[in-house]
CSV table of C-alpha atoms in Angstrom, one decimal:
chain,number,residue,atom,x,y,z
A,23,MET,CA,37.8,67.5,-44.1
A,24,LYS,CA,36.9,65.1,-41.3
A,25,LEU,CA,35.7,61.8,-42.6
A,26,PRO,CA,32.5,60.4,-40.8
A,27,PHE,CA,34.2,57.1,-39.9
A,28,LEU,CA,37.1,58.9,-38.3
A,29,ASP,CA,34.9,61.3,-36.3
A,30,ALA,CA,35.6,60.7,-32.6
A,31,SER,CA,33.5,63.5,-31.3
A,32,PRO,CA,31.4,62.8,-28.1
A,33,ARG,CA,27.8,62.3,-28.7
A,34,VAL,CA,24.9,63.6,-26.7
A,35,ALA,CA,21.5,61.9,-27.0
A,36,LEU,CA,18.4,64.2,-27.1
A,37,LEU,CA,15.3,62.4,-25.9
A,38,ARG,CA,12.0,64.4,-26.1
A,39,LEU,CA,9.4,63.7,-23.4
A,40,SER,CA,6.4,65.6,-24.6
A,41,GLY,CA,2.6,65.5,-23.8
A,42,VAL,CA,0.4,63.9,-21.3
A,43,ILE,CA,1.7,60.8,-19.5
A,44,ALA,CA,-0.7,57.9,-19.9
A,45,ALA,CA,-0.8,54.2,-21.0
A,46,ARG,CA,-2.3,54.3,-24.4
A,47,GLY,CA,-2.6,51.7,-27.1
A,48,GLY,CA,-3.8,51.4,-30.6
A,49,LEU,CA,-2.4,52.8,-33.8
A,50,THR,CA,-2.5,56.4,-32.8
A,51,PRO,CA,-0.4,56.6,-29.6
A,52,SER,CA,0.3,60.1,-28.2
A,53,GLY,CA,2.1,61.5,-25.3
A,54,ILE,CA,4.4,59.6,-23.0
A,55,SER,CA,4.1,56.0,-21.9
A,56,ALA,CA,6.5,53.4,-20.6
A,57,ALA,CA,5.9,51.1,-23.5
A,58,GLY,CA,6.2,53.9,-26.1
A,59,MET,CA,9.3,55.4,-24.6
A,60,ALA,CA,11.2,52.2,-23.7
A,61,PRO,CA,12.8,51.6,-27.2
A,62,LEU,CA,13.7,55.3,-27.5
A,63,ILE,CA,15.3,55.3,-24.0
A,64,ASP,CA,17.3,52.2,-24.9
A,65,ARG,CA,18.4,53.6,-28.2
A,66,ALA,CA,19.5,56.9,-26.5
A,67,PHE,CA,21.7,55.1,-24.0
A,68,ALA,CA,23.1,52.7,-26.6
A,69,LEU,CA,24.8,55.4,-28.7
A,70,LYS,CA,28.5,54.9,-29.2
A,71,ARG,CA,30.8,57.5,-27.7
A,72,LEU,CA,27.9,58.6,-25.5
A,73,ALA,CA,28.8,61.6,-23.3
A,74,GLY,CA,25.4,62.2,-21.8
A,75,VAL,CA,21.6,62.3,-22.3
A,76,VAL,CA,19.5,65.4,-22.5
A,77,LEU,CA,15.8,65.1,-21.7
A,78,ALA,CA,13.7,67.8,-23.4
A,79,ILE,CA,10.6,67.8,-21.1
A,80,ASN,CA,7.3,69.4,-21.9
A,81,SER,CA,4.5,67.7,-20.0
A,82,PRO,CA,1.6,68.8,-17.7
A,83,GLY,CA,1.7,65.3,-16.0
A,84,GLY,CA,-0.5,62.3,-16.0
A,85,SER,CA,-0.3,58.7,-14.8
A,86,PRO,CA,2.0,58.3,-11.7
A,87,VAL,CA,2.7,54.7,-12.6
A,88,GLN,CA,3.8,55.6,-16.2
A,89,SER,CA,5.8,58.5,-14.8
A,90,SER,CA,7.6,56.2,-12.4
A,91,LEU,CA,8.3,53.5,-15.0
A,92,VAL,CA,9.8,55.9,-17.5
A,93,ALA,CA,11.9,57.7,-14.8
A,94,GLN,CA,13.2,54.4,-13.4
A,95,ARG,CA,14.2,53.1,-16.8
A,96,ILE,CA,16.2,56.3,-17.4
A,97,ARG,CA,17.9,56.2,-14.0
A,98,ARG,CA,18.8,52.5,-14.4
A,99,LEU,CA,20.5,53.0,-17.7
A,100,ALA,CA,22.2,56.2,-16.6
A,101,ASP,CA,23.7,54.3,-13.7
A,102,GLU,CA,24.7,51.4,-15.8
A,103,LYS,CA,26.3,53.5,-18.5
A,104,LYS,CA,27.7,56.0,-16.0
A,105,VAL,CA,26.7,59.0,-18.1
A,106,PRO,CA,25.1,62.3,-16.8
A,107,VAL,CA,21.4,63.1,-17.6
A,108,ILE,CA,20.3,66.7,-17.9
A,109,ALA,CA,16.6,67.7,-18.0
A,110,CYS,CA,15.8,70.9,-20.0
A,111,VAL,CA,12.3,72.0,-19.2
A,112,GLU,CA,10.3,73.7,-22.0
A,113,ASP,CA,6.8,75.0,-21.3
A,114,ALA,CA,6.2,72.7,-18.3
A,115,ALA,CA,7.5,69.9,-16.1
A,116,ALA,CA,4.5,69.7,-13.8
A,117,SER,CA,3.2,66.8,-11.7
A,118,GLY,CA,4.2,63.6,-13.6
A,119,GLY,CA,6.3,65.9,-15.9
A,120,TYR,CA,8.3,67.0,-12.8
A,121,TRP,CA,8.5,63.3,-11.8
A,122,LEU,CA,10.3,62.7,-15.1
A,123,ALA,CA,12.6,65.7,-14.7
A,124,CYS,CA,13.8,64.3,-11.3
A,125,ALA,CA,15.2,61.3,-13.2
A,126,ALA,CA,18.0,63.7,-14.3
A,127,ASP,CA,21.1,64.7,-12.4
A,128,GLU,CA,20.5,68.3,-13.3
A,129,ILE,CA,17.3,70.3,-14.1
A,130,VAL,CA,17.6,73.4,-16.3
A,131,ALA,CA,14.5,75.6,-16.9
A,132,ASP,CA,13.6,78.6,-19.0
A,133,PRO,CA,12.6,81.7,-16.9
A,134,ALA,CA,9.0,81.2,-18.1
A,135,SER,CA,8.8,77.4,-17.6
A,136,ILE,CA,6.3,75.9,-15.1
A,137,LEU,CA,7.7,73.4,-12.6
A,138,GLY,CA,6.3,71.6,-9.6
A,139,SER,CA,2.7,70.5,-9.0
A,140,ILE,CA,3.9,67.8,-6.7
A,141,GLY,CA,0.5,66.4,-5.8
A,142,VAL,CA,-2.1,63.8,-6.9
A,143,ILE,CA,-5.5,64.6,-8.3
A,144,SER,CA,-8.7,62.5,-8.9
A,145,ALA,CA,-11.6,63.8,-10.9
A,146,GLY,CA,-14.9,62.5,-12.1
A,147,PHE,CA,-18.6,63.3,-12.6
A,148,GLY,CA,-21.8,62.7,-10.5
A,149,LEU,CA,-24.5,61.5,-12.9
A,150,GLU,CA,-27.2,60.4,-10.5
A,151,GLU,CA,-29.4,63.4,-11.1
A,152,ALA,CA,-29.0,63.2,-14.8
A,153,ALA,CA,-30.0,59.6,-14.8
A,154,ALA,CA,-33.0,60.4,-12.7
A,155,LYS,CA,-34.2,63.1,-15.1
A,156,LEU,CA,-33.8,60.7,-18.0
A,157,GLY,CA,-35.7,58.0,-16.2
A,158,VAL,CA,-32.8,55.7,-16.3
A,159,GLN,CA,-32.6,53.0,-13.6
A,160,ARG,CA,-29.2,51.9,-12.4
A,161,ARG,CA,-28.9,48.1,-12.2
A,162,LEU,CA,-25.6,47.1,-10.5
A,163,HIS,CA,-24.7,43.8,-9.0
A,164,THR,CA,-21.4,43.1,-7.3
A,165,ALA,CA,-19.6,40.5,-5.2
A,166,GLY,CA,-17.4,42.5,-2.8
A,167,THR,CA,-18.6,45.3,-0.6
A,168,GLU,CA,-16.3,47.9,-2.2
A,169,LYS,CA,-16.5,46.8,-5.8
A,170,SER,CA,-18.7,49.7,-6.8
A,171,PHE,CA,-16.2,52.3,-5.4
A,172,LEU,CA,-17.1,55.8,-6.5
A,173,ASP,CA,-19.9,54.7,-8.8
A,174,PRO,CA,-20.8,58.0,-10.7
A,175,PHE,CA,-24.5,57.0,-10.9
A,176,ARG,CA,-25.1,57.3,-7.1
A,177,PRO,CA,-24.4,59.9,-4.5
A,178,GLU,CA,-20.9,59.8,-3.0
A,179,ARG,CA,-20.6,57.7,0.2
A,180,PRO,CA,-18.4,58.9,3.1
A,181,GLU,CA,-16.6,55.5,3.2
A,182,ASP,CA,-15.7,55.9,-0.5
A,183,LEU,CA,-14.3,59.4,0.1
A,184,ALA,CA,-12.3,58.2,3.1
A,185,ARG,CA,-10.8,55.4,1.0
A,186,LEU,CA,-10.1,57.8,-1.9
A,187,GLU,CA,-8.3,60.2,0.4
A,188,GLU,CA,-6.2,57.3,1.7
A,189,LEU,CA,-5.3,56.2,-1.8
A,190,LEU,CA,-4.4,59.7,-2.9
A,191,GLY,CA,-2.3,60.2,0.2
A,192,ASP,CA,-0.4,57.0,-0.5
A,193,LEU,CA,0.3,58.0,-4.1
A,194,HIS,CA,1.4,61.4,-2.9
A,195,GLY,CA,3.8,59.8,-0.5
A,196,VAL,CA,5.5,57.8,-3.3
A,197,PHE,CA,5.8,61.0,-5.3
A,198,LYS,CA,7.3,63.0,-2.4
A,199,ALA,CA,9.7,60.2,-1.6
A,200,TRP,CA,11.0,60.2,-5.2
A,201,VAL,CA,11.5,64.0,-5.2
A,202,ARG,CA,13.3,63.8,-1.8
A,203,ASP,CA,15.6,61.0,-3.0
A,204,ARG,CA,16.5,62.7,-6.3
A,205,ARG,CA,16.7,66.4,-5.1
A,206,GLY,CA,17.8,65.8,-1.5
A,207,THR,CA,19.6,68.8,0.0
A,208,LYS,CA,19.0,70.9,-3.1
A,209,LEU,CA,15.5,71.6,-1.9
A,210,LYS,CA,15.5,75.0,-0.3
A,211,ALA,CA,12.0,75.2,1.1
A,212,GLY,CA,9.9,73.0,3.5
A,213,GLU,CA,7.6,70.3,2.4
A,214,GLU,CA,4.6,72.3,3.5
A,215,GLU,CA,5.4,74.7,0.7
A,216,LEU,CA,6.8,72.4,-2.0
A,217,PHE,CA,4.5,69.4,-1.8
A,218,THR,CA,1.1,71.0,-1.9
A,219,GLY,CA,0.5,70.7,-5.6
A,220,ARG,CA,1.5,74.3,-6.3
A,221,PHE,CA,3.6,75.1,-9.3
A,222,TRP,CA,6.1,78.0,-10.1
A,223,ILE,CA,7.8,79.6,-13.0
A,224,GLY,CA,11.5,78.8,-13.7
A,225,GLN,CA,13.3,81.4,-11.7
A,226,ARG,CA,11.3,80.8,-8.6
A,227,ALA,CA,11.7,77.0,-9.1
A,228,VAL,CA,15.5,77.5,-9.0
A,229,GLU,CA,15.2,79.6,-5.8
A,230,LEU,CA,13.2,76.8,-4.2
A,231,GLY,CA,15.6,74.1,-5.3
A,232,LEU,CA,13.2,72.4,-7.7
A,233,ALA,CA,15.5,73.3,-10.6
A,234,ASP,CA,19.3,73.9,-10.7
A,235,ARG,CA,19.6,76.8,-13.0
A,236,ILE,CA,18.1,78.8,-15.9
A,237,GLY,CA,19.4,77.9,-19.3
A,238,GLU,CA,18.7,76.9,-22.9
A,239,LEU,CA,19.2,73.4,-24.4
A,240,GLY,CA,21.7,74.2,-27.1
A,241,ALA,CA,23.8,76.3,-24.8
A,242,VAL,CA,23.7,73.7,-22.0
A,243,VAL,CA,25.0,71.0,-24.4
A,244,LYS,CA,27.9,73.1,-25.5
A,245,GLU,CA,28.7,74.2,-22.0
A,246,ARG,CA,28.5,70.8,-20.4
A,247,PHE,CA,29.9,68.6,-23.2
A,248,GLY,CA,32.0,70.9,-25.3
A,249,LYS,CA,31.6,72.5,-28.8
A,250,GLU,CA,32.7,69.3,-30.5
A,251,ALA,CA,29.8,67.3,-29.0
A,252,LYS,CA,27.3,66.0,-31.5
A,253,LEU,CA,23.6,66.2,-30.5
A,254,VAL,CA,21.8,63.1,-31.7
A,255,ARG,CA,18.0,63.3,-31.7
A,256,VAL,CA,16.4,60.0,-30.7
A,257,GLU,CA,12.9,60.1,-32.1
A,258,GLN,CA,9.9,57.8,-32.9
A,259,ARG,CA,9.9,56.6,-36.4
A,260,ARG,CA,6.9,58.0,-38.1
A,261,PRO,CA,4.7,56.0,-40.5
A,262,ARG,CA,5.3,56.7,-44.2
A,263,PHE,CA,1.6,57.2,-44.9
A,264,PRO,CA,-1.1,59.1,-42.8
A,265,LEU,CA,-2.8,56.8,-40.4
A,266,ARG,CA,-6.2,57.5,-41.9
A,267,PHE,CA,-5.2,55.6,-45.0
A,268,LEU,CA,-4.2,52.5,-43.2
A,269,PRO,CA,-6.6,49.5,-43.0
A,270,GLY,CA,-8.3,48.9,-39.6
A,271,ILE,CA,-8.6,52.6,-38.6
A,272,ASP,CA,-12.3,52.9,-37.6
A,273,SER,CA,-14.4,55.5,-36.0
A,274,ALA,CA,-13.8,54.1,-32.6
A,275,ALA,CA,-10.0,54.7,-33.0
A,276,LEU,CA,-10.6,58.2,-34.2
A,277,ALA,CA,-13.0,58.9,-31.3
A,278,GLU,CA,-10.4,57.6,-28.9
A,279,GLY,CA,-7.8,60.0,-30.4
A,280,ALA,CA,-10.3,62.9,-30.1
A,281,LEU,CA,-10.9,62.1,-26.5
A,282,ALA,CA,-7.2,61.9,-25.8
A,283,ALA,CA,-6.8,65.4,-27.3
A,284,VAL,CA,-9.6,66.8,-25.1
A,285,GLU,CA,-7.9,65.2,-22.0
A,286,GLU,CA,-4.6,66.7,-23.0
A,287,ARG,CA,-6.1,70.1,-23.5
A,288,ALA,CA,-7.7,69.9,-20.0
A,289,ALA,CA,-4.3,68.9,-18.4
A,290,TRP,CA,-2.6,71.9,-19.9
A,291,ALA,CA,-5.4,74.2,-19.0
A,292,ARG,CA,-4.9,73.4,-15.3
A,293,LEU,CA,-1.5,75.1,-15.6
A,294,GLY,CA,-3.0,78.1,-17.3
A,295,LEU,CA,-1.4,77.1,-20.7
């Protein structure tokens, strides 16, 4: 019998990146954020006898800033510790989810996974007609000619649309530069095909160079790190009691959680999932 304190088996950290990527606060955080993931990423790379880190990714995307912050933290620690990082895609690594996957040295997908969506999106509502029907007068006062950018209570202005297009283009440029830097010569198709916001299933993503191969997490760990490797799950510590029983949870917090759930459902729906 092998005693635990004599166990010298290599250890592989399993870090799950699941849900919409957004900066969320409060007592009911969900999804992926830089603040929420930072302690987990640090714990994963601090394991003794660390042989590598596996990212189990299942995300339809979200905030480009949060995606970048999480990915950069993973890369910085991977370089410092000199350990390989493997991304194993579950349902999806799309948009910001693919941004995260590119933090890995190798991307493994299921044949039915969805990968790609290398683009940037902005969505909103035009409420000027609804306000007029309700007899609501919009009273808006600003200092600065562009402070009321894309005000939903008035018709869109050409100058606002031009500025929005410029902003989206700049963000798209940052995203594309990251993918180029991380995937490099592995990309097997031109930017006019890969960087349009389109997404593909796993096998096609491998053919395009967006992923390296088809595989399954458990098999990948054994193949890459050996049968003796110990998979260590690095997870968020859950509260002992349901949040609804904790003091300070009011209707506003519950409403925020419900809104977050709706937003996440809409993000997955854009992928047909």
